[in-house]
Amino acid sequence: MDRRAYGDRAPAPNRNDKLYATFLGGTTLLDIWRAQHPADQDFTYYSHTHRSYSRIDSFLISQALHPWTIRSSIGNITWMDHAEITLDLRIPRLSRPWRWRLNPWILRDKGTVHAITDHLKTYFDINATEDMAPATVWAAHKVTIRGQLIAIATAQKKRRLQDLMEALADLTKLEKLHKQNPSDDLLKQLATTREHLRRLSTADVAWNLMWTKQRCYEKGNKADSLLAHCLKKRQDNKRITKIKTSRGEITNNPDIIAQEFLQYYTNLYNHSDPPPPTGDTSQKDRISSFLQSLNLPTLPAQAQARLEREEYAVAAYADDDLLTLADPLPSLHATLEVISEYSNFSGYKLNLTKSILMPVAMNAQQLHILRHSFPFKVTTTHLTYLGTRLPQKLDDTYDLNYKPLLTTAHQDLQRWDKLGISWLGRVTTVKMNLLPRFLYLFQTLPIPIRKKDFCDLQAAIDKFISIVLHVGASGTSAPPSNHLTGDHPHAGSMGQTQSQIPTILLHISGDAYLPK
């Protein structure tokens, strides 16, 4: 936040500034005035006590609204200590995908039900003939009745909107009359009109509440999008709000940004078809066509072969290959020759600058040769392969893999505890989000988690999913009941919601390394 104290002193950022920046980053909100005035400094408040200016009033908007913001400005400090701030938005008319859903309130009207019933009888009397297949009649009646329901809902919506506009007009007229000539009769008419307007507005609110309750009932307490969005830690700077176009212009229009990306990747992947083989085909093209017709062994299989009683080990998964070379300096030259030859024949280009080399038990001279003779990045700490960190020293395996995961798990549990998640939702969160992270390490690393860390994790999970307050029959608070959080014979699977859950899932996972 901008501040300016007496004597033209610019104070350094304090703790509140860091908290404010953290809040904006965690909620993906945007200080629109700062975004539109990155180099300016202005203030919205003047403190007579401290004789200082500060900008404590601002509009925080979603990053999606940034392209639609025309201007934002700070006014003058006139009759109060705060200045007025203005924001001009131009929201376009956007069409979104529409899916028809039956309004159950339509069926509450008996007249509507009778009309639909008569329409169905007429439909089946006309179409249910011997020449028409029953399946066709049944499938077509769904479309017909849907159109009838849409027509009824549209007519009711228009009628409700018309009633709303008439009620607003009557309210405006009655308010003018009551202001000119206050009387009890006009006051009663005003109260009646306002009550009618309130009932019309309540219908839309009740409709939205009904669909919200249905969505929460269907997706609540389950591993679904509703719980996932609640648990997800929002990250800022993920949305591209401004780019430089191919013509050199800066734009924040989302349609133009999408078109620029579409054009870029279209040009990138829009290659012409390969020419057909002819008599003048080059030697390289003939070799490529010949190799494609053969079932040749892949590079990992060749690397695993035993050559002159030496075994070359390779770990391959998808496009991640991990080579283990016993004599690095001469072996790397041979490896580069094999990779180059493989690339020439197969047509695949390997980016060697993205490959990482980790020396083990090498002196400084050999390490210097590795850094300056090969196009690899050299690391002396660890390699990251398939989600696990492979250290140079085996003693660092636990600290590089378990310690960061435990820290992240405790931080997530503390953050989730502040969210409005139900008890069943917390159990689902632990089962579907937290425990799979540890199960992967338990199955891939040859070392178990330490007993102290395992007990701390169990205690954190118990605290997260336990019911803190249980109201007794007399209305007084009591400790949580054992049939919800402990081992009760009638608890079923819900009885295993405390520290038994991690152990049970670990045993189910198979060959996992567990603490003794």
Coordinates of C-alpha atoms in Angstrom, one line a residue:
M1 CA 0.0 0.0 0.0
D2 CA 1.2 3.5 -0.8
R3 CA 2.1 5.7 2.2
R4 CA 3.7 9.1 2.6
A5 CA 4.6 10.5 6.0
Y6 CA 5.4 14.1 7.1
G7 CA 8.8 15.3 5.8
D8 CA 8.5 13.4 2.5
R9 CA 9.6 10.1 4.1
A10 CA 8.7 6.9 2.3
P11 CA 8.3 4.2 5.0
A12 CA 9.5 0.7 4.3
P13 CA 7.0 -2.1 3.7
N14 CA 5.7 -3.5 7.0
R15 CA 4.0 -6.7 8.1
N16 CA 0.5 -5.4 7.0
D17 CA 1.8 -4.9 3.5
K18 CA 3.0 -8.5 3.3
L19 CA -0.3 -9.8 4.6
Y20 CA -2.1 -7.7 2.1
A21 CA 0.0 -9.1 -0.8
T22 CA -0.5 -12.7 0.6
F23 CA -4.3 -12.1 0.7
L24 CA -4.4 -10.9 -2.9
G25 CA -2.3 -13.9 -4.0
G26 CA -4.4 -16.4 -2.1
T27 CA -7.8 -15.1 -3.5
T28 CA -6.6 -14.3 -7.0
L29 CA -8.0 -10.7 -6.6
L30 CA -6.5 -7.7 -8.4
D31 CA -6.0 -4.2 -7.1
I32 CA -7.2 -2.6 -10.3
W33 CA -5.9 0.9 -9.6
R34 CA -2.4 -0.3 -9.0
A35 CA -2.7 -2.5 -12.1
Q36 CA -3.7 0.5 -14.3
H37 CA -1.3 2.9 -12.6
P38 CA 1.9 0.8 -12.0
A39 CA 4.2 3.8 -11.7
D40 CA 1.9 6.3 -10.1
Q41 CA 1.5 7.1 -6.4
D42 CA -1.7 8.5 -5.0
F43 CA -3.5 8.4 -1.6
T44 CA -7.1 8.0 -0.4
Y45 CA -6.8 8.8 3.3
Y46 CA -5.1 11.5 5.4
S47 CA -4.4 11.0 9.1
H48 CA -4.3 14.3 11.0
T49 CA -2.9 12.5 14.0
H50 CA 0.2 11.0 12.2
R51 CA 0.3 13.7 9.5
S52 CA 0.6 11.0 6.8
Y53 CA -1.1 9.9 3.6
S54 CA -2.0 6.3 2.7
R55 CA -4.0 4.4 0.1
I56 CA -6.2 2.2 2.2
D57 CA -9.3 2.3 -0.1
S58 CA -9.2 0.3 -3.2
F59 CA -11.4 -1.8 -5.6
L60 CA -10.4 -5.5 -5.5
I61 CA -11.8 -7.3 -8.6
S62 CA -11.4 -10.7 -10.2
Q63 CA -8.6 -10.9 -12.8
A64 CA -11.3 -11.9 -15.3
L65 CA -12.8 -8.4 -15.0
H66 CA -9.5 -6.7 -15.9
P67 CA -10.0 -6.5 -19.6
W68 CA -13.5 -5.0 -19.1
T69 CA -12.3 -2.2 -16.8
I70 CA -12.2 1.1 -18.7
R71 CA -10.7 3.3 -16.0
S72 CA -10.2 3.6 -12.2
S73 CA -9.3 6.9 -10.5
I74 CA -8.9 8.5 -7.1
G75 CA -10.7 11.7 -6.4
N76 CA -10.1 14.6 -3.9
I77 CA -10.3 14.5 -0.1
T78 CA -13.1 17.0 0.4
W79 CA -15.4 17.1 3.5
M80 CA -14.1 13.8 5.0
D81 CA -10.7 12.1 5.6
H82 CA -11.2 9.7 2.7
A83 CA -11.1 10.4 -1.0
E84 CA -13.7 9.0 -3.4
I85 CA -12.6 6.2 -5.7
T86 CA -14.3 5.4 -9.0
L87 CA -14.3 2.4 -11.2
D88 CA -15.8 2.2 -14.7
L89 CA -16.7 -1.2 -16.1
R90 CA -18.0 -2.2 -19.5
I91 CA -19.3 -5.8 -19.2
P92 CA -20.1 -7.3 -22.6
R93 CA -23.1 -9.5 -23.4
L94 CA -21.6 -13.0 -23.3
S95 CA -23.6 -16.1 -24.2
R96 CA -22.8 -19.3 -22.2
P97 CA -23.8 -22.9 -22.9
W98 CA -27.4 -23.5 -21.8
R99 CA -28.8 -26.8 -20.7
W100 CA -32.5 -27.2 -20.1
R101 CA -33.6 -28.4 -16.7
L102 CA -37.2 -29.0 -15.5
N103 CA -38.5 -26.4 -13.1
P104 CA -40.3 -28.5 -10.5
W105 CA -42.4 -25.5 -9.4
I106 CA -44.3 -25.8 -12.7
L107 CA -45.8 -29.1 -11.6
R108 CA -47.2 -27.4 -8.4
D109 CA -49.8 -25.6 -10.5
K110 CA -52.8 -27.9 -11.0
G111 CA -53.9 -26.1 -14.2
T112 CA -50.4 -26.7 -15.7
V113 CA -50.6 -30.4 -14.7
H114 CA -54.0 -30.8 -16.3
A115 CA -52.8 -29.1 -19.5
I116 CA -49.8 -31.3 -19.8
T117 CA -51.9 -34.4 -19.1
D118 CA -54.4 -33.4 -21.9
H119 CA -51.5 -32.8 -24.3
L120 CA -50.0 -36.2 -23.6
K121 CA -53.3 -37.9 -24.1
T122 CA -53.8 -36.1 -27.4
Y123 CA -50.2 -37.0 -28.5
F124 CA -50.6 -40.7 -27.8
D125 CA -54.0 -40.9 -29.4
I126 CA -52.6 -39.4 -32.6
N127 CA -49.2 -41.1 -32.8
A128 CA -49.6 -44.5 -31.0
T129 CA -50.7 -46.4 -34.1
E130 CA -49.9 -49.8 -35.5
D131 CA -47.6 -48.2 -38.2
M132 CA -45.5 -46.5 -35.7
A133 CA -42.9 -48.3 -33.6
P134 CA -43.5 -48.0 -29.8
A135 CA -39.8 -47.0 -29.2
T136 CA -40.1 -44.1 -31.7
V137 CA -43.4 -42.9 -30.2
W138 CA -41.8 -43.0 -26.7
A139 CA -38.6 -41.2 -27.8
A140 CA -40.6 -38.5 -29.7
H141 CA -42.9 -37.9 -26.8
K142 CA -40.0 -36.7 -24.6
V143 CA -39.1 -34.0 -27.1
T144 CA -42.7 -33.0 -27.4
I145 CA -43.4 -32.7 -23.7
R146 CA -40.1 -30.9 -23.2
G147 CA -41.2 -28.2 -25.8
Q148 CA -44.5 -27.9 -24.0
L149 CA -42.8 -27.4 -20.6
I150 CA -40.4 -24.8 -22.1
A151 CA -43.3 -22.9 -23.5
I152 CA -45.1 -22.9 -20.2
A153 CA -42.0 -21.8 -18.3
T154 CA -41.3 -19.0 -20.8
A155 CA -44.9 -17.8 -20.5
Q156 CA -44.7 -17.8 -16.7
K157 CA -41.4 -16.0 -16.7
K158 CA -42.8 -13.2 -19.0
R159 CA -45.9 -12.9 -16.9
R160 CA -43.8 -12.7 -13.7
L161 CA -41.5 -10.1 -15.2
Q162 CA -44.5 -8.0 -16.3
D163 CA -46.0 -8.2 -12.8
L164 CA -42.7 -7.1 -11.4
M165 CA -42.5 -4.1 -13.7
E166 CA -46.1 -3.1 -13.0
A167 CA -45.5 -3.4 -9.2
L168 CA -42.4 -1.1 -9.5
A169 CA -44.4 1.4 -11.5
D170 CA -47.2 1.3 -8.9
L171 CA -44.7 1.7 -6.1
T172 CA -43.1 4.7 -7.8
K173 CA -46.5 6.3 -8.3
L174 CA -47.7 5.7 -4.8
E175 CA -44.4 7.0 -3.3
K176 CA -44.8 10.3 -5.2
L177 CA -48.4 10.7 -4.0
H178 CA -47.5 9.8 -0.4
K179 CA -44.7 12.4 -0.4
Q180 CA -47.1 15.1 -1.7
N181 CA -50.0 14.2 0.6
P182 CA -49.2 11.8 3.4
S183 CA -52.3 9.7 4.5
D184 CA -53.1 6.4 6.1
D185 CA -54.8 5.0 3.0
L186 CA -51.7 5.7 0.8
L187 CA -49.5 4.2 3.5
K188 CA -51.5 1.0 3.5
Q189 CA -51.4 0.9 -0.3
L190 CA -47.6 1.3 -0.2
A191 CA -47.3 -1.5 2.3
T192 CA -49.4 -3.8 0.2
T193 CA -47.5 -3.0 -3.0
R194 CA -44.2 -3.5 -1.3
E195 CA -45.3 -6.9 0.1
H196 CA -46.4 -7.9 -3.4
L197 CA -43.1 -6.8 -4.8
R198 CA -41.2 -8.7 -2.1
R199 CA -43.1 -11.9 -2.9
L200 CA -42.3 -11.6 -6.6
S201 CA -38.6 -11.1 -5.8
T202 CA -38.6 -14.0 -3.2
A203 CA -39.6 -16.5 -5.9
D204 CA -36.3 -16.0 -7.8
V205 CA -34.3 -16.2 -4.6
A206 CA -36.1 -19.5 -3.6
W207 CA -35.4 -20.9 -7.1
N208 CA -31.7 -20.2 -6.8
L209 CA -31.6 -21.5 -3.2
M210 CA -33.2 -24.8 -4.3
W211 CA -30.6 -25.4 -7.0
T212 CA -27.8 -24.5 -4.6
K213 CA -29.1 -26.9 -2.0
Q214 CA -29.4 -29.6 -4.7
R215 CA -25.9 -29.1 -5.9
C216 CA -24.5 -29.2 -2.3
Y217 CA -26.5 -32.3 -1.6
E218 CA -25.3 -34.1 -4.7
K219 CA -21.6 -33.1 -4.5
G220 CA -21.2 -32.4 -0.8
N221 CA -19.0 -34.7 1.4
K222 CA -17.8 -36.4 -1.7
A223 CA -14.6 -36.4 -3.7
D224 CA -16.1 -34.1 -6.3
S225 CA -15.5 -30.6 -7.7
L226 CA -17.3 -28.8 -4.8
L227 CA -14.8 -30.2 -2.2
A228 CA -11.9 -29.9 -4.6
H229 CA -12.5 -26.2 -5.3
C230 CA -12.8 -25.6 -1.5
L231 CA -9.5 -27.4 -0.8
K232 CA -7.5 -26.0 -3.7
K233 CA -5.1 -23.3 -2.8
R234 CA -5.6 -20.6 -5.4
Q235 CA -2.6 -19.4 -7.2
D236 CA -2.2 -16.0 -8.8
N237 CA -0.5 -15.1 -12.0
K238 CA -2.0 -18.1 -13.7
R239 CA -4.4 -16.1 -15.9
I240 CA -2.8 -14.3 -18.9
T241 CA -4.3 -10.9 -18.7
K242 CA -2.1 -9.0 -21.2
I243 CA 0.1 -10.0 -24.2
K244 CA 2.0 -8.4 -27.0
T245 CA 0.4 -9.4 -30.3
S246 CA 2.1 -10.4 -33.5
R247 CA 1.6 -6.8 -34.7
G248 CA 3.5 -5.4 -31.7
E249 CA 0.4 -4.1 -29.9
I250 CA -0.3 -4.6 -26.2
T251 CA -3.8 -5.9 -25.6
N252 CA -5.8 -7.2 -22.6
N253 CA -8.9 -8.3 -24.6
P254 CA -9.5 -12.0 -23.9
D255 CA -10.9 -12.7 -27.4
I256 CA -7.8 -11.2 -29.0
I257 CA -5.5 -13.1 -26.6
A258 CA -7.2 -16.4 -27.4
Q259 CA -7.0 -15.7 -31.1
E260 CA -3.3 -14.9 -30.9
F261 CA -2.6 -18.2 -29.1
L262 CA -4.7 -20.1 -31.7
Q263 CA -2.8 -18.5 -34.6
Y264 CA 0.6 -19.1 -32.9
Y265 CA 0.0 -22.9 -32.4
T266 CA -1.7 -23.2 -35.8
N267 CA 1.4 -21.9 -37.5
L268 CA 3.6 -24.0 -35.3
Y269 CA 1.9 -27.3 -36.1
N270 CA 0.7 -26.5 -39.6
H271 CA 3.3 -28.6 -41.5
S272 CA 2.8 -29.7 -45.0
D273 CA 2.3 -33.3 -45.8
P274 CA 5.5 -35.3 -46.6
P275 CA 6.1 -35.7 -50.3
P276 CA 5.3 -39.1 -51.8
P277 CA 8.3 -41.4 -52.4
T278 CA 9.7 -41.0 -55.9
G279 CA 12.7 -42.2 -57.9
D280 CA 14.7 -39.2 -56.8
T281 CA 14.2 -39.9 -53.1
S282 CA 17.3 -39.1 -51.1
Q283 CA 19.3 -41.7 -49.3
K284 CA 18.1 -40.4 -45.9
D285 CA 14.4 -40.7 -46.9
R286 CA 14.9 -44.2 -48.2
I287 CA 16.6 -45.3 -44.9
S288 CA 13.8 -43.6 -42.9
S289 CA 11.1 -45.5 -44.8
F290 CA 13.0 -48.7 -44.4
L291 CA 13.5 -48.3 -40.7
Q292 CA 9.8 -47.5 -40.2
S293 CA 8.8 -50.8 -41.8
L294 CA 11.1 -52.8 -39.4
N295 CA 10.4 -53.7 -35.8
L296 CA 13.6 -52.5 -34.3
P297 CA 14.5 -52.6 -30.6
T298 CA 14.2 -49.3 -28.7
L299 CA 17.0 -47.5 -27.1
P300 CA 16.4 -48.6 -23.5
A301 CA 16.4 -52.2 -24.5
Q302 CA 19.7 -51.7 -26.3
A303 CA 21.2 -49.9 -23.2
Q304 CA 20.2 -52.9 -21.0
A305 CA 22.0 -55.3 -23.2
R306 CA 25.2 -56.8 -21.8
L307 CA 28.2 -55.8 -23.9
E308 CA 31.6 -57.3 -23.2
R309 CA 30.5 -58.5 -19.7
E310 CA 29.5 -55.0 -18.7
E311 CA 25.8 -54.4 -17.7
Y312 CA 24.4 -50.9 -18.5
A313 CA 21.4 -50.1 -16.3
V314 CA 18.6 -47.8 -17.4
A315 CA 15.2 -46.8 -15.9
A316 CA 12.7 -45.7 -18.4
Y317 CA 9.1 -44.4 -17.8
A318 CA 7.3 -42.6 -20.7
D319 CA 9.8 -40.0 -21.8
D320 CA 11.9 -39.9 -18.6
D321 CA 15.1 -42.0 -18.9
L322 CA 17.5 -42.5 -16.1
L323 CA 21.0 -43.8 -17.1
T324 CA 23.5 -45.2 -14.6
L325 CA 27.1 -45.0 -15.9
A326 CA 29.9 -46.6 -14.0
D327 CA 32.8 -44.9 -15.8
P328 CA 31.3 -41.5 -16.6
L329 CA 33.9 -39.7 -18.7
P330 CA 34.5 -42.3 -21.5
S331 CA 30.9 -43.6 -21.1
L332 CA 29.3 -40.2 -21.7
H333 CA 31.1 -39.8 -25.1
A334 CA 29.8 -43.2 -26.1
T335 CA 26.3 -42.4 -24.8
L336 CA 26.2 -39.1 -26.8
E337 CA 27.2 -41.0 -30.0
V338 CA 24.4 -43.6 -29.4
I339 CA 21.9 -40.8 -28.8
S340 CA 23.0 -38.9 -31.8
E341 CA 22.8 -41.9 -34.1
Y342 CA 19.4 -42.8 -32.6
S343 CA 18.1 -39.3 -33.3
N344 CA 19.4 -39.4 -36.9
F345 CA 17.6 -42.6 -37.7
S346 CA 14.4 -42.1 -35.7
G347 CA 13.9 -38.5 -36.5
Y348 CA 13.5 -37.6 -32.8
K349 CA 15.4 -34.6 -31.4
L350 CA 16.6 -34.7 -27.8
N351 CA 17.1 -31.5 -25.9
L352 CA 20.3 -32.4 -24.0
T353 CA 20.3 -29.0 -22.2
K354 CA 17.3 -30.2 -20.2
S355 CA 19.1 -33.3 -19.1
I356 CA 20.7 -33.4 -15.6
L357 CA 23.8 -35.2 -14.6
M358 CA 24.6 -36.0 -10.9
P359 CA 28.1 -37.2 -10.2
V360 CA 28.7 -39.6 -7.4
A361 CA 32.1 -40.1 -5.8
M362 CA 34.0 -37.9 -8.3
N363 CA 36.9 -35.5 -7.5
A364 CA 37.0 -31.8 -8.4
Q365 CA 39.0 -32.3 -11.6
Q366 CA 36.6 -34.8 -13.0
L367 CA 33.7 -32.6 -12.0
H368 CA 35.3 -29.6 -13.8
I369 CA 35.6 -31.8 -17.0
L370 CA 32.0 -32.8 -16.8
R371 CA 30.8 -29.2 -16.5
H372 CA 32.8 -27.9 -19.5
S373 CA 32.8 -30.9 -21.8
F374 CA 29.2 -32.0 -22.0
P375 CA 25.9 -30.1 -22.6
F376 CA 24.3 -31.4 -19.4
K377 CA 23.3 -29.5 -16.3
V378 CA 25.3 -30.8 -13.4
T379 CA 23.8 -31.0 -9.9
T380 CA 25.7 -32.0 -6.7
T381 CA 22.7 -32.4 -4.5
H382 CA 19.9 -34.6 -5.9
L383 CA 17.9 -35.6 -9.0
T384 CA 14.1 -35.5 -9.3
Y385 CA 12.7 -38.6 -11.0
L386 CA 9.0 -39.5 -11.1
G387 CA 8.1 -37.4 -8.1
T388 CA 11.0 -38.7 -5.8
R389 CA 14.3 -37.0 -5.1
L390 CA 17.3 -39.2 -5.6
P391 CA 20.1 -37.7 -3.4
Q392 CA 23.9 -37.9 -4.0
K393 CA 24.2 -39.2 -0.5
L394 CA 21.9 -41.9 0.6
D395 CA 21.7 -40.4 4.1
D396 CA 19.8 -37.4 2.7
T397 CA 17.0 -39.5 1.2
Y398 CA 14.7 -39.0 4.2
D399 CA 15.3 -35.3 4.5
L400 CA 14.8 -34.6 0.8
N401 CA 11.6 -36.6 0.4
Y402 CA 9.7 -37.0 3.7
K403 CA 10.5 -33.7 5.4
P404 CA 9.0 -31.4 2.7
L405 CA 6.0 -33.7 2.4
L406 CA 5.3 -33.7 6.1
T407 CA 5.7 -29.9 6.3
T408 CA 3.2 -29.4 3.4
A409 CA 0.8 -31.9 5.0
H410 CA 0.7 -30.1 8.3
Q411 CA 0.3 -26.7 6.5
D412 CA -2.6 -28.1 4.4
L413 CA -4.3 -29.5 7.5
Q414 CA -4.1 -26.2 9.3
R415 CA -5.4 -24.4 6.3
W416 CA -8.3 -26.8 5.7
D417 CA -9.3 -26.7 9.4
K418 CA -10.3 -23.1 8.9
L419 CA -12.7 -24.0 6.0
G420 CA -16.3 -24.9 6.5
I421 CA -15.9 -28.6 5.7
S422 CA -18.3 -31.1 7.3
W423 CA -17.1 -34.1 9.3
L424 CA -17.6 -36.5 6.4
G425 CA -16.0 -34.1 4.1
R426 CA -12.9 -34.0 6.3
V427 CA -12.7 -37.8 6.2
T428 CA -13.0 -37.7 2.4
T429 CA -10.3 -35.1 2.3
V430 CA -7.8 -37.1 4.3
K431 CA -8.5 -40.3 2.3
M432 CA -8.5 -38.8 -1.2
N433 CA -6.1 -35.9 -0.9
L434 CA -3.6 -36.4 1.9
L435 CA -2.9 -40.1 2.2
P436 CA -2.1 -40.8 -1.5
R437 CA 0.9 -38.5 -1.3
F438 CA 2.4 -40.6 1.5
L439 CA 1.4 -43.9 -0.1
Y440 CA 3.5 -43.1 -3.1
L441 CA 6.6 -42.5 -1.1
F442 CA 5.9 -45.6 1.1
Q443 CA 5.9 -47.7 -2.0
T444 CA 8.8 -46.2 -3.9
L445 CA 11.4 -45.4 -1.2
P446 CA 13.2 -48.3 0.5
I447 CA 13.1 -46.5 3.9
P448 CA 10.2 -46.2 6.3
I449 CA 8.9 -43.0 7.8
R450 CA 10.2 -42.3 11.3
K451 CA 7.9 -43.3 14.1
K452 CA 7.8 -39.8 15.6
D453 CA 6.9 -38.2 12.3
F454 CA 4.3 -40.9 11.7
C455 CA 2.7 -40.3 15.2
D456 CA 2.7 -36.5 14.6
L457 CA 0.9 -37.1 11.3
Q458 CA -1.7 -39.3 12.9
A459 CA -2.2 -36.7 15.7
A460 CA -2.7 -34.0 13.1
I461 CA -5.2 -36.1 11.2
D462 CA -7.0 -37.0 14.4
K463 CA -7.3 -33.3 15.3
F464 CA -8.5 -32.4 11.8
I465 CA -11.3 -35.0 11.5
S466 CA -12.4 -35.2 15.2
I467 CA -15.6 -33.5 16.3
V468 CA -14.5 -30.8 18.7
L469 CA -17.9 -30.0 20.2
H470 CA -20.8 -32.3 20.9
V471 CA -24.0 -30.9 22.3
G472 CA -25.7 -33.2 24.8
A473 CA -29.4 -33.8 25.4
S474 CA -29.5 -31.1 28.1
G475 CA -28.0 -28.5 25.8
T476 CA -24.6 -28.5 27.5
S477 CA -21.3 -29.3 25.7
A478 CA -19.9 -32.7 26.1
P479 CA -16.8 -34.5 24.7
P480 CA -17.1 -36.2 21.4
S481 CA -19.0 -39.5 21.4
N482 CA -17.1 -42.7 20.9
H483 CA -19.5 -43.9 18.3
L484 CA -18.4 -41.1 16.0
T485 CA -14.6 -41.0 16.6
G486 CA -13.6 -44.2 18.2
D487 CA -14.0 -48.0 18.1
H488 CA -17.7 -48.7 18.5
P489 CA -19.2 -52.0 17.5
H490 CA -22.0 -50.2 15.6
A491 CA -19.8 -47.6 14.0
G492 CA -19.1 -49.6 10.8
S493 CA -16.5 -48.0 8.6
M494 CA -17.0 -44.6 10.3
G495 CA -15.4 -46.1 13.4
Q496 CA -12.0 -46.1 11.6
T497 CA -11.8 -42.3 11.2
Q498 CA -8.9 -41.6 13.5
S499 CA -5.4 -43.0 13.6
Q500 CA -6.5 -46.4 12.2
I501 CA -7.1 -44.9 8.7
P502 CA -3.5 -44.4 7.7
T503 CA -2.4 -47.8 9.0
I504 CA -5.3 -49.6 7.2
L505 CA -4.6 -47.8 3.9
L506 CA -0.9 -48.6 4.2
H507 CA -1.6 -52.3 4.6
I508 CA -4.0 -52.2 1.7
S509 CA -1.4 -50.6 -0.5
G510 CA 0.8 -53.7 -0.5
D511 CA 4.5 -53.6 -0.2
A512 CA 4.8 -50.4 1.7
Y513 CA 7.6 -49.5 4.2
L514 CA 5.8 -48.9 7.5
P515 CA 7.3 -47.7 10.8
K516 CA 7.8 -50.4 13.3

